[in-house]
Short mmCIF file of C-alpha atoms in Angstrom, two decimals:
data_model
loop_
_atom_site.label_atom_id
_atom_site.label_comp_id
_atom_site.label_asym_id
_atom_site.label_seq_id
_atom_site.Cartn_x
_atom_site.Cartn_y
_atom_site.Cartn_z
CA MET V 1 28.76 47.89 -15.05
CA ARG V 2 26.52 49.26 -12.32
CA VAL V 3 23.06 50.03 -13.72
CA ILE V 4 19.85 51.66 -12.49
CA LEU V 5 16.65 50.76 -14.36
CA ALA V 6 13.58 53.02 -14.56
CA GLU V 7 10.57 51.48 -16.30
CA ASP V 8 6.93 51.54 -15.20
CA SER V 9 6.14 48.14 -16.77
CA THR V 10 6.99 45.65 -14.04
CA LEU V 11 7.32 42.79 -16.52
CA LEU V 12 9.78 44.65 -18.76
CA ARG V 13 11.69 46.08 -15.80
CA GLU V 14 12.18 42.69 -14.20
CA GLY V 15 13.08 41.13 -17.53
CA LEU V 16 15.77 43.75 -18.16
CA ALA V 17 17.10 43.36 -14.64
CA ARG V 18 17.42 39.59 -15.04
CA LEU V 19 19.10 40.00 -18.43
CA LEU V 20 21.65 42.45 -17.08
CA VAL V 21 22.50 40.29 -14.09
CA GLU V 22 22.94 37.27 -16.35
CA GLU V 23 25.34 39.32 -18.47
CA GLY V 24 27.46 40.14 -15.44
CA HIS V 25 26.18 43.66 -14.68
CA GLU V 26 25.07 44.86 -11.26
CA VAL V 27 21.55 46.29 -11.04
CA VAL V 28 21.90 48.90 -8.31
CA ALA V 29 18.20 49.78 -8.30
CA SER V 30 15.08 49.01 -10.32
CA VAL V 31 12.31 51.63 -10.06
CA GLY V 32 8.96 52.45 -11.66
CA ASP V 33 8.80 56.24 -11.70
CA ALA V 34 10.99 59.29 -12.36
CA VAL V 35 11.06 60.56 -8.77
CA ALA V 36 12.36 57.22 -7.54
CA LEU V 37 14.92 57.21 -10.38
CA VAL V 38 16.48 60.53 -9.35
CA ALA V 39 16.44 59.46 -5.70
CA ALA V 40 18.19 56.19 -6.56
CA VAL V 41 20.91 57.98 -8.52
CA GLN V 42 21.41 60.44 -5.68
CA ALA V 43 21.72 57.62 -3.16
CA ASP V 44 24.20 55.58 -5.18
CA PRO V 45 25.27 56.93 -8.60
CA PRO V 46 25.69 54.08 -11.13
CA ASP V 47 27.73 53.87 -14.31
CA VAL V 48 24.63 54.14 -16.47
CA VAL V 49 20.88 54.69 -16.15
CA VAL V 50 18.35 53.02 -18.45
CA ALA V 51 15.15 55.07 -18.42
CA ASP V 52 11.81 55.02 -20.18
CA VAL V 53 10.39 58.36 -21.39
CA ARG V 54 6.79 58.08 -20.22
CA MET V 55 6.32 57.15 -16.58
CA PRO V 56 3.90 57.92 -13.73
CA PRO V 57 2.12 60.01 -12.75
CA THR V 58 1.18 61.62 -16.10
CA HIS V 59 2.89 59.18 -18.49
CA THR V 60 4.13 62.00 -20.71
CA ASP V 61 7.80 62.95 -20.42
CA GLU V 62 8.76 62.39 -16.76
CA GLY V 63 11.50 59.89 -17.58
CA LEU V 64 13.18 62.14 -20.13
CA ARG V 65 13.06 65.14 -17.81
CA ALA V 66 14.60 62.98 -15.08
CA ALA V 67 17.32 61.96 -17.54
CA LEU V 68 18.09 65.63 -18.18
CA GLU V 69 18.34 66.27 -14.45
CA ILE V 70 20.69 63.33 -14.03
CA ARG V 71 22.87 64.58 -16.90
CA ARG V 72 23.05 67.97 -15.21
CA ARG V 73 23.62 66.86 -11.61
CA TRP V 74 25.71 63.72 -12.17
CA PRO V 75 27.66 64.24 -15.42
CA ALA V 76 29.67 61.04 -14.97
CA VAL V 77 26.52 58.89 -15.15
CA GLY V 78 25.65 57.61 -18.62
CA VAL V 79 22.00 57.86 -19.69
CA LEU V 80 20.36 55.44 -22.11
CA VAL V 81 16.75 56.29 -22.96
CA LEU V 82 14.71 53.28 -24.02
CA SER V 83 11.29 54.32 -25.27
CA GLN V 84 8.44 53.67 -27.67
CA TYR V 85 8.44 57.32 -28.69
CA VAL V 86 10.70 60.10 -29.94
CA GLU V 87 9.87 62.92 -27.53
CA LYS V 88 11.37 65.65 -29.68
CA ARG V 89 11.26 68.59 -27.31
CA TYR V 90 13.33 67.06 -24.54
CA ALA V 91 15.29 64.72 -26.80
CA VAL V 92 16.84 67.79 -28.42
CA ASP V 93 17.92 69.02 -24.98
CA LEU V 94 19.25 65.59 -24.03
CA LEU V 95 21.24 65.05 -27.22
CA GLY V 96 22.17 68.63 -28.00
CA GLY V 97 24.35 69.35 -24.98
CA ARG V 98 27.25 67.15 -23.89
CA THR V 99 27.67 64.31 -26.32
CA ASP V 100 29.39 61.71 -24.14
CA GLY V 101 27.61 58.90 -22.34
CA VAL V 102 24.17 59.30 -23.90
CA GLY V 103 21.87 57.13 -26.00
CA TYR V 104 18.28 56.95 -27.24
CA LEU V 105 16.81 53.66 -28.49
CA LEU V 106 13.27 52.85 -29.61
CA LYS V 107 11.90 49.73 -27.93
CA ASP V 108 10.12 48.40 -31.02
CA ARG V 109 13.31 48.64 -33.08
CA VAL V 110 15.63 46.81 -30.68
CA VAL V 111 15.34 43.41 -32.29
CA GLU V 112 18.37 41.71 -30.74
CA VAL V 113 19.54 41.46 -27.14
CA GLY V 114 23.10 42.00 -28.32
CA GLU V 115 22.11 45.31 -29.88
CA PHE V 116 20.77 46.60 -26.56
CA LEU V 117 23.77 45.31 -24.60
CA ASP V 118 26.18 46.90 -27.07
CA ALA V 119 24.38 50.25 -26.74
CA LEU V 120 24.45 49.97 -22.95
CA SER V 121 28.18 49.25 -23.00
CA ARG V 122 28.90 52.20 -25.28
CA VAL V 123 26.89 54.65 -23.19
CA GLY V 124 28.30 53.33 -19.92
CA THR V 125 31.86 53.87 -21.13
CA GLY V 126 31.28 57.41 -22.38
CA GLY V 127 30.19 56.68 -25.94
CA THR V 128 26.91 57.23 -27.77
CA ALA V 129 24.10 55.04 -29.08
CA PHE V 130 21.32 56.60 -31.15
CA ASP V 131 18.58 54.77 -33.00
CA PRO V 132 18.68 55.84 -36.68
CA GLU V 133 14.95 56.64 -36.53
CA VAL V 134 15.54 59.00 -33.60
CA VAL V 135 18.23 60.80 -35.58
CA ARG V 136 15.99 60.92 -38.67
CA GLN V 137 13.04 62.45 -36.81
CA LEU V 138 15.17 65.02 -35.02
CA LEU V 139 17.02 65.98 -38.17
CA ALA V 140 13.68 66.47 -39.93
CA ARG V 141 13.20 69.52 -37.73
CA THR V 142 16.37 71.11 -39.05
CA SER V 143 16.63 70.14 -42.70
CA HIS V 144 16.37 73.82 -43.59
CA THR V 145 19.71 74.61 -41.92
CA ASP V 146 22.06 76.19 -44.46
CA SER V 147 25.21 74.47 -43.20
CA LEU V 148 23.55 71.08 -43.21
CA GLY V 149 22.29 71.75 -46.72
CA ARG V 150 25.87 72.07 -47.93
CA LEU V 151 26.52 68.38 -47.33
CA THR V 152 26.51 65.92 -50.21
CA GLU V 153 24.26 62.86 -50.17
CA ARG V 154 27.20 60.65 -49.24
CA GLU V 155 28.27 63.02 -46.46
CA ARG V 156 24.74 62.94 -45.08
CA ALA V 157 24.84 59.13 -45.05
CA VAL V 158 28.16 59.20 -43.18
CA LEU V 159 26.79 61.82 -40.79
CA ASP V 160 23.78 59.66 -40.03
CA GLN V 161 26.05 56.76 -39.10
CA MET V 162 28.28 59.05 -37.02
CA ALA V 163 25.26 60.24 -35.06
CA GLN V 164 24.54 56.64 -34.10
CA GLY V 165 28.00 56.40 -32.55
CA GLN V 166 29.53 54.18 -35.25
CA THR V 167 33.28 54.06 -35.88
CA ASN V 168 34.81 54.85 -39.25
CA ALA V 169 35.47 51.15 -39.84
CA THR V 170 31.84 50.26 -39.18
CA ILE V 171 30.61 53.10 -41.38
CA ALA V 172 32.84 51.89 -44.21
CA ALA V 173 31.36 48.40 -43.93
CA GLN V 174 27.78 49.72 -43.78
CA LEU V 175 28.19 51.98 -46.81
CA HIS V 176 30.45 49.60 -48.76
CA VAL V 177 33.28 52.11 -49.16
CA SER V 178 36.87 52.21 -47.99
CA GLN V 179 37.80 53.48 -44.55
CA SER V 180 39.98 56.17 -46.10
CA ALA V 181 36.94 57.40 -48.07
CA VAL V 182 34.95 57.62 -44.85
CA GLU V 183 37.76 59.59 -43.21
CA LYS V 184 37.70 62.08 -46.11
CA HIS V 185 33.92 62.46 -45.79
CA VAL V 186 34.20 62.97 -42.03
CA ASN V 187 36.82 65.69 -42.49
CA ALA V 188 34.63 67.37 -45.12
CA ILE V 189 31.66 67.29 -42.74
CA PHE V 190 33.70 68.88 -39.95
CA GLU V 191 34.90 71.57 -42.33
CA LYS V 192 31.45 72.41 -43.72
CA LEU V 193 29.87 72.49 -40.27
CA GLY V 194 32.62 74.59 -38.73
CA LEU V 195 33.92 71.85 -36.44
CA SER V 196 37.43 71.41 -37.84
CA HIS V 197 39.08 73.00 -34.82
CA THR V 198 36.90 71.36 -32.18
CA THR V 199 39.00 68.83 -30.28
CA GLY V 200 37.88 65.47 -28.97
CA TYR V 201 35.45 62.72 -29.96
CA SER V 202 32.48 65.05 -29.47
CA ARG V 203 32.98 66.47 -32.98
CA ARG V 204 31.48 63.28 -34.39
CA VAL V 205 28.20 63.79 -32.63
CA LEU V 206 28.19 67.59 -32.59
CA ALA V 207 28.21 67.45 -36.38
CA VAL V 208 24.58 66.34 -36.11
CA LEU V 209 23.45 67.49 -32.71
CA ARG V 210 24.39 71.17 -32.81
CA TYR V 211 21.54 71.70 -35.29
CA LEU V 212 18.86 69.81 -33.42
CA GLY V 213 17.87 72.83 -31.36
CA SER V 214 17.81 75.33 -34.21
#
């Protein structure tokens, strides 16, 4: 895939660039601030952008706001946020709109190179990749939602896995249940959350994300 990296730490940025090249990806651009990131995407849109949240000049949320702009202006470009923080305000906006080609990983929790590469591949091909801790913190804002409160404990566990972009087969293995049981839980979740008649893969993520902004 063609990738643009945005990370203000030169050491981490260069390390990621070398890793991606070694894995057969093309690093279109490697930049250190949000303004340069948007400019690079405008000049040559990649398959996916990997962006930190906090970058110069204020080191607050420039990277995440740039990610939102990229999602709006170049919808075909996947966006994978790789950060030390869960920036809840803009993360809700990032994850609560279109649910294809988006991911949010926490740097400290990516313990294997393969885990990062798998997330990159999923996002770059239109899938999703959410760190469970990101989902947990965002869902904590909306635990009062009546519809979400209708879910059983098992349905919540399945929903958490769905929000991370996992397939039914993977969820079954993680929860030690049959795939048919997972399918029944998924259908129950769609029904309780009013998503039964929503077509497309997005139902799997909308089941969690539609409540993140409430």
